[in-house]
Amino acid sequence: MTYKRKEVIGDCTLYLGDMQEIDVSSCDLVLTDPPYKLTSGGGDIKMKGKFDKSNYNNKGDFVRCDINWQDFMPIIFNSLKDDTHAYVMCNNRHIQNLLNSAQNSGFKFHNVLVWDKGNVTPNRWYMKGLEFTGFFFKGKAKPINDCGSKQLYNKKSEKMSDHPTQKPVDLMAHYIFNSTNQGEVVFDPFMGSGTTLVACAKMKRKGIGIELDEGYFDIACKRVEDAYKQDDLFS
């Protein structure tokens, strides 16, 4: 196992390094938002927020992205126990890549879940306000804990803060609650600023996260530390 740093904070273990070089196994859930290239170029539509010219050069590399779907999906599959779930996020352009690589890696398909972010990105072919999550299982299928949960989850996205693609904590908590019990292990191989592990800390799950960027790793450590200092809002 090769990593640059390891921090243990409560029941969460955070690694600074490359997920391809760090062996993680026997997890009860994978929940992750992997890096992927955006569509580059386009027209002269003026964008705001994280897509403003001061934040994004419109070349497709919004975050560091030097790994492909077919490379990391088998690693995700092998990190899980049998009879478990995986949630892997993407945008509309990468749904086909996600589904194909998941099937080739051994996953079975449950559903495509949708996050309505509550705001939209200008586009000449319908404005975009959704992100997608491939919901897969390994081994035998098992029901989610709240079978009344809908495929569509409404939660307004947060303003760009610690990470340009940071997800709401309660979105991650929603998926964690539905696919694990307290004390089980949740793995995020693309940890970013640590939102998945923040949700784990609040919900009494064990978390494992890997992040390649040292700046985001430090942010994740701070956010997880802060989460353990706060009252449990999600249990």
Short mmCIF file of N, CA and C in Angstrom, two decimals, residues 67-176:
data_model
loop_
_atom_site.label_atom_id
_atom_site.label_comp_id
_atom_site.label_asym_id
_atom_site.label_seq_id
_atom_site.Cartn_x
_atom_site.Cartn_y
_atom_site.Cartn_z
N ILE A 67 -7.47 9.61 -15.06
CA ILE A 67 -7.84 8.21 -14.90
C ILE A 67 -9.16 7.98 -15.62
N ASN A 68 -9.33 6.81 -16.23
CA ASN A 68 -10.50 6.51 -17.03
C ASN A 68 -11.46 5.57 -16.31
N TRP A 69 -12.72 5.59 -16.77
CA TRP A 69 -13.75 4.75 -16.16
C TRP A 69 -13.34 3.29 -16.11
N GLN A 70 -12.79 2.79 -17.22
CA GLN A 70 -12.44 1.37 -17.27
C GLN A 70 -11.28 1.02 -16.36
N ASP A 71 -10.54 2.05 -15.90
CA ASP A 71 -9.43 1.81 -14.98
C ASP A 71 -9.89 1.71 -13.53
N PHE A 72 -10.82 2.60 -13.14
CA PHE A 72 -11.15 2.64 -11.71
C PHE A 72 -12.39 1.83 -11.33
N MET A 73 -13.28 1.53 -12.26
CA MET A 73 -14.46 0.76 -11.87
C MET A 73 -14.12 -0.65 -11.38
N PRO A 74 -13.17 -1.37 -11.98
CA PRO A 74 -12.79 -2.67 -11.39
C PRO A 74 -12.22 -2.54 -9.98
N ILE A 75 -11.49 -1.46 -9.71
CA ILE A 75 -10.95 -1.24 -8.36
C ILE A 75 -12.08 -1.03 -7.37
N ILE A 76 -13.08 -0.25 -7.78
CA ILE A 76 -14.26 -0.04 -6.93
C ILE A 76 -14.96 -1.36 -6.65
N PHE A 77 -15.15 -2.16 -7.70
CA PHE A 77 -15.82 -3.46 -7.54
C PHE A 77 -15.07 -4.33 -6.55
N ASN A 78 -13.75 -4.41 -6.69
CA ASN A 78 -12.96 -5.29 -5.83
C ASN A 78 -12.86 -4.79 -4.39
N SER A 79 -13.17 -3.53 -4.15
CA SER A 79 -13.10 -2.99 -2.79
C SER A 79 -14.30 -3.40 -1.94
N LEU A 80 -15.33 -3.94 -2.57
CA LEU A 80 -16.58 -4.23 -1.88
C LEU A 80 -16.71 -5.68 -1.46
N LYS A 81 -17.40 -5.89 -0.36
CA LYS A 81 -17.87 -7.22 0.00
C LYS A 81 -18.95 -7.66 -1.00
N ASP A 82 -19.35 -8.91 -0.92
CA ASP A 82 -20.50 -9.36 -1.70
C ASP A 82 -21.79 -8.82 -1.09
N ASP A 83 -22.81 -8.72 -1.91
CA ASP A 83 -24.15 -8.30 -1.49
C ASP A 83 -24.14 -6.87 -0.95
N THR A 84 -23.50 -5.99 -1.70
CA THR A 84 -23.38 -4.59 -1.30
C THR A 84 -23.73 -3.67 -2.46
N HIS A 85 -23.80 -2.38 -2.17
CA HIS A 85 -24.18 -1.37 -3.15
C HIS A 85 -23.01 -0.46 -3.51
N ALA A 86 -23.12 0.17 -4.68
CA ALA A 86 -22.19 1.22 -5.10
C ALA A 86 -22.98 2.34 -5.75
N TYR A 87 -22.65 3.57 -5.39
CA TYR A 87 -23.23 4.77 -6.01
C TYR A 87 -22.07 5.54 -6.67
N VAL A 88 -22.15 5.71 -7.97
CA VAL A 88 -21.09 6.40 -8.71
C VAL A 88 -21.71 7.52 -9.52
N MET A 89 -21.24 8.74 -9.31
CA MET A 89 -21.88 9.92 -9.88
C MET A 89 -21.25 10.32 -11.21
N CYS A 90 -22.05 10.98 -12.05
CA CYS A 90 -21.54 11.47 -13.33
C CYS A 90 -22.51 12.51 -13.89
N ASN A 91 -22.11 13.15 -15.00
CA ASN A 91 -23.05 14.02 -15.69
C ASN A 91 -23.68 13.28 -16.87
N ASN A 92 -24.53 13.96 -17.63
CA ASN A 92 -25.26 13.28 -18.70
C ASN A 92 -24.34 12.74 -19.79
N ARG A 93 -23.19 13.38 -20.01
CA ARG A 93 -22.28 12.97 -21.07
C ARG A 93 -21.57 11.65 -20.76
N HIS A 94 -21.53 11.26 -19.50
CA HIS A 94 -20.75 10.10 -19.10
C HIS A 94 -21.60 8.91 -18.64
N ILE A 95 -22.90 9.01 -18.78
CA ILE A 95 -23.76 7.90 -18.35
C ILE A 95 -23.40 6.61 -19.08
N GLN A 96 -23.19 6.68 -20.39
CA GLN A 96 -22.86 5.47 -21.15
C GLN A 96 -21.53 4.88 -20.70
N ASN A 97 -20.51 5.74 -20.50
CA ASN A 97 -19.22 5.25 -20.01
C ASN A 97 -19.37 4.56 -18.66
N LEU A 98 -20.16 5.18 -17.78
CA LEU A 98 -20.36 4.63 -16.45
C LEU A 98 -21.04 3.27 -16.51
N LEU A 99 -22.13 3.17 -17.25
CA LEU A 99 -22.89 1.92 -17.31
C LEU A 99 -22.07 0.80 -17.95
N ASN A 100 -21.36 1.11 -19.03
CA ASN A 100 -20.57 0.09 -19.71
C ASN A 100 -19.43 -0.41 -18.83
N SER A 101 -18.71 0.52 -18.18
CA SER A 101 -17.57 0.12 -17.36
C SER A 101 -18.03 -0.62 -16.11
N ALA A 102 -19.19 -0.24 -15.57
CA ALA A 102 -19.72 -0.96 -14.40
C ALA A 102 -20.05 -2.40 -14.75
N GLN A 103 -20.72 -2.60 -15.88
CA GLN A 103 -21.06 -3.95 -16.30
C GLN A 103 -19.81 -4.78 -16.58
N ASN A 104 -18.84 -4.18 -17.26
CA ASN A 104 -17.60 -4.90 -17.58
C ASN A 104 -16.80 -5.25 -16.33
N SER A 105 -17.00 -4.51 -15.26
CA SER A 105 -16.28 -4.75 -14.02
C SER A 105 -16.93 -5.80 -13.14
N GLY A 106 -18.15 -6.19 -13.47
CA GLY A 106 -18.85 -7.21 -12.69
C GLY A 106 -20.07 -6.73 -11.94
N PHE A 107 -20.33 -5.42 -11.95
CA PHE A 107 -21.51 -4.89 -11.26
C PHE A 107 -22.79 -5.27 -11.99
N LYS A 108 -23.86 -5.33 -11.21
CA LYS A 108 -25.20 -5.46 -11.76
C LYS A 108 -25.94 -4.14 -11.53
N PHE A 109 -26.81 -3.82 -12.46
CA PHE A 109 -27.45 -2.50 -12.48
C PHE A 109 -28.75 -2.49 -11.69
N HIS A 110 -28.91 -1.48 -10.82
CA HIS A 110 -30.17 -1.26 -10.11
C HIS A 110 -30.97 -0.12 -10.73
N ASN A 111 -30.33 1.06 -10.86
CA ASN A 111 -31.11 2.25 -11.23
C ASN A 111 -30.15 3.39 -11.59
N VAL A 112 -30.69 4.38 -12.29
CA VAL A 112 -30.01 5.66 -12.44
C VAL A 112 -30.77 6.67 -11.58
N LEU A 113 -30.10 7.22 -10.59
CA LEU A 113 -30.70 8.19 -9.69
C LEU A 113 -30.37 9.60 -10.16
N VAL A 114 -31.24 10.52 -9.82
CA VAL A 114 -31.12 11.88 -10.34
C VAL A 114 -31.11 12.88 -9.19
N TRP A 115 -30.17 13.80 -9.27
CA TRP A 115 -30.12 14.92 -8.32
C TRP A 115 -30.52 16.19 -9.05
N ASP A 116 -31.61 16.79 -8.61
CA ASP A 116 -32.05 18.09 -9.12
C ASP A 116 -31.39 19.16 -8.26
N LYS A 117 -30.45 19.90 -8.86
CA LYS A 117 -29.62 20.83 -8.11
C LYS A 117 -30.32 22.15 -7.79
N GLY A 118 -31.49 22.38 -8.38
CA GLY A 118 -32.22 23.60 -8.06
C GLY A 118 -31.74 24.83 -8.80
N ASN A 119 -30.71 24.70 -9.62
CA ASN A 119 -30.28 25.78 -10.49
C ASN A 119 -29.80 25.17 -11.80
N VAL A 120 -29.61 26.00 -12.81
CA VAL A 120 -29.30 25.46 -14.14
C VAL A 120 -28.06 26.11 -14.72
N THR A 121 -27.44 25.38 -15.64
CA THR A 121 -26.32 25.88 -16.43
C THR A 121 -26.83 26.22 -17.83
N PRO A 122 -26.58 27.41 -18.33
CA PRO A 122 -27.06 27.77 -19.67
C PRO A 122 -26.55 26.80 -20.73
N ASN A 123 -27.42 26.48 -21.69
CA ASN A 123 -27.07 25.54 -22.73
C ASN A 123 -27.99 25.77 -23.93
N ARG A 124 -27.46 25.60 -25.13
CA ARG A 124 -28.26 25.79 -26.33
C ARG A 124 -29.21 24.63 -26.61
N TRP A 125 -29.01 23.50 -25.92
CA TRP A 125 -29.85 22.32 -26.13
C TRP A 125 -30.46 21.89 -24.79
N TYR A 126 -31.26 22.74 -24.21
CA TYR A 126 -31.91 22.59 -22.91
C TYR A 126 -30.90 22.87 -21.79
N MET A 127 -31.28 23.77 -20.92
CA MET A 127 -30.43 24.12 -19.79
C MET A 127 -30.30 22.93 -18.84
N LYS A 128 -29.11 22.79 -18.27
CA LYS A 128 -28.80 21.62 -17.45
C LYS A 128 -28.89 21.95 -15.97
N GLY A 129 -29.68 21.15 -15.24
CA GLY A 129 -29.80 21.35 -13.81
C GLY A 129 -29.80 20.05 -13.04
N LEU A 130 -29.33 18.95 -13.70
CA LEU A 130 -29.38 17.63 -13.09
C LEU A 130 -28.00 16.99 -13.10
N GLU A 131 -27.76 16.15 -12.12
CA GLU A 131 -26.62 15.23 -12.16
C GLU A 131 -27.14 13.84 -11.86
N PHE A 132 -26.35 12.84 -12.24
CA PHE A 132 -26.83 11.46 -12.23
C PHE A 132 -25.92 10.56 -11.40
N THR A 133 -26.52 9.51 -10.85
CA THR A 133 -25.78 8.54 -10.05
C THR A 133 -26.15 7.14 -10.50
N GLY A 134 -25.16 6.40 -10.93
CA GLY A 134 -25.38 4.99 -11.22
C GLY A 134 -25.44 4.22 -9.92
N PHE A 135 -26.52 3.47 -9.74
CA PHE A 135 -26.74 2.69 -8.52
C PHE A 135 -26.61 1.22 -8.88
N PHE A 136 -25.56 0.58 -8.37
CA PHE A 136 -25.22 -0.80 -8.75
C PHE A 136 -25.15 -1.70 -7.52
N PHE A 137 -25.10 -3.01 -7.77
CA PHE A 137 -24.90 -3.95 -6.67
C PHE A 137 -23.93 -5.04 -7.07
N LYS A 138 -23.27 -5.59 -6.06
CA LYS A 138 -22.33 -6.70 -6.22
C LYS A 138 -22.88 -7.90 -5.47
N GLY A 139 -22.92 -9.05 -6.12
CA GLY A 139 -23.46 -10.24 -5.47
C GLY A 139 -24.96 -10.29 -5.59
N LYS A 140 -25.63 -10.57 -4.48
CA LYS A 140 -27.09 -10.65 -4.46
C LYS A 140 -27.68 -9.26 -4.18
N ALA A 141 -28.82 -9.00 -4.79
CA ALA A 141 -29.50 -7.72 -4.57
C ALA A 141 -30.08 -7.67 -3.17
N LYS A 142 -30.01 -6.49 -2.56
CA LYS A 142 -30.64 -6.29 -1.26
C LYS A 142 -31.43 -4.98 -1.31
N PRO A 143 -32.52 -4.87 -0.58
CA PRO A 143 -33.33 -3.65 -0.62
C PRO A 143 -32.63 -2.50 0.11
N ILE A 144 -33.00 -1.29 -0.26
CA ILE A 144 -32.52 -0.13 0.49
C ILE A 144 -33.31 -0.03 1.79
N ASN A 145 -32.80 0.73 2.72
CA ASN A 145 -33.43 0.83 4.04
C ASN A 145 -34.74 1.60 4.03
N ASP A 146 -34.86 2.58 3.16
CA ASP A 146 -36.11 3.33 3.03
C ASP A 146 -36.63 3.12 1.62
N CYS A 147 -37.52 2.13 1.48
CA CYS A 147 -38.05 1.80 0.16
C CYS A 147 -39.04 2.85 -0.36
N GLY A 148 -39.32 3.88 0.43
CA GLY A 148 -40.14 4.99 -0.03
C GLY A 148 -39.32 6.08 -0.69
N SER A 149 -38.01 5.89 -0.77
CA SER A 149 -37.15 6.90 -1.41
C SER A 149 -37.44 6.97 -2.91
N LYS A 150 -37.42 8.17 -3.43
CA LYS A 150 -37.69 8.38 -4.86
C LYS A 150 -36.39 8.40 -5.65
N GLN A 151 -36.53 8.14 -6.94
CA GLN A 151 -35.39 8.19 -7.85
C GLN A 151 -34.82 9.60 -7.95
N LEU A 152 -35.68 10.60 -7.85
CA LEU A 152 -35.29 12.01 -7.93
C LEU A 152 -35.09 12.57 -6.53
N TYR A 153 -33.95 13.23 -6.33
CA TYR A 153 -33.65 13.88 -5.05
C TYR A 153 -33.47 15.37 -5.31
N ASN A 154 -34.26 16.18 -4.62
CA ASN A 154 -34.21 17.63 -4.79
C ASN A 154 -33.41 18.26 -3.67
N LYS A 155 -32.36 18.96 -4.03
CA LYS A 155 -31.55 19.68 -3.05
C LYS A 155 -30.76 20.74 -3.79
N LYS A 156 -30.94 21.99 -3.42
CA LYS A 156 -30.23 23.06 -4.10
C LYS A 156 -28.74 22.92 -3.88
N SER A 157 -27.98 23.03 -4.97
CA SER A 157 -26.53 22.90 -4.86
C SER A 157 -25.95 24.06 -4.08
N GLU A 158 -24.84 23.79 -3.44
CA GLU A 158 -24.18 24.80 -2.63
C GLU A 158 -23.26 25.65 -3.50
N LYS A 159 -23.04 26.89 -3.11
CA LYS A 159 -22.12 27.75 -3.83
C LYS A 159 -20.71 27.16 -3.74
N MET A 160 -19.92 27.40 -4.78
CA MET A 160 -18.57 26.88 -4.81
C MET A 160 -17.82 27.30 -3.56
N SER A 161 -17.32 26.32 -2.83
CA SER A 161 -16.63 26.63 -1.57
C SER A 161 -15.31 25.88 -1.51
N ASP A 162 -15.31 24.71 -0.90
CA ASP A 162 -14.06 23.98 -0.71
C ASP A 162 -13.59 23.25 -1.96
N HIS A 163 -14.51 22.90 -2.84
CA HIS A 163 -14.19 22.08 -4.02
C HIS A 163 -15.17 22.44 -5.13
N PRO A 164 -14.72 22.51 -6.39
CA PRO A 164 -15.60 22.96 -7.46
C PRO A 164 -16.77 22.03 -7.77
N THR A 165 -16.66 20.75 -7.40
CA THR A 165 -17.78 19.83 -7.64
C THR A 165 -18.32 19.26 -6.33
N GLN A 166 -18.22 20.02 -5.26
CA GLN A 166 -18.65 19.55 -3.94
C GLN A 166 -20.14 19.27 -3.90
N LYS A 167 -20.51 18.12 -3.35
CA LYS A 167 -21.91 17.72 -3.24
C LYS A 167 -22.45 18.07 -1.86
N PRO A 168 -23.77 18.24 -1.72
CA PRO A 168 -24.36 18.50 -0.41
C PRO A 168 -24.18 17.31 0.52
N VAL A 169 -23.90 17.57 1.78
CA VAL A 169 -23.72 16.49 2.75
C VAL A 169 -24.97 15.64 2.87
N ASP A 170 -26.14 16.28 2.85
CA ASP A 170 -27.35 15.47 3.06
C ASP A 170 -27.70 14.61 1.86
N LEU A 171 -27.20 14.92 0.65
CA LEU A 171 -27.35 14.02 -0.49
C LEU A 171 -26.55 12.74 -0.25
N MET A 172 -25.31 12.90 0.19
CA MET A 172 -24.48 11.73 0.47
C MET A 172 -25.04 10.95 1.66
N ALA A 173 -25.54 11.66 2.65
CA ALA A 173 -26.13 11.01 3.82
C ALA A 173 -27.36 10.19 3.43
N HIS A 174 -28.11 10.69 2.48
CA HIS A 174 -29.30 9.99 1.98
C HIS A 174 -28.92 8.61 1.42
N TYR A 175 -27.88 8.58 0.59
CA TYR A 175 -27.45 7.31 0.00
C TYR A 175 -26.81 6.40 1.05
N ILE A 176 -26.03 6.98 1.94
CA ILE A 176 -25.40 6.18 2.99
C ILE A 176 -26.44 5.53 3.88
#
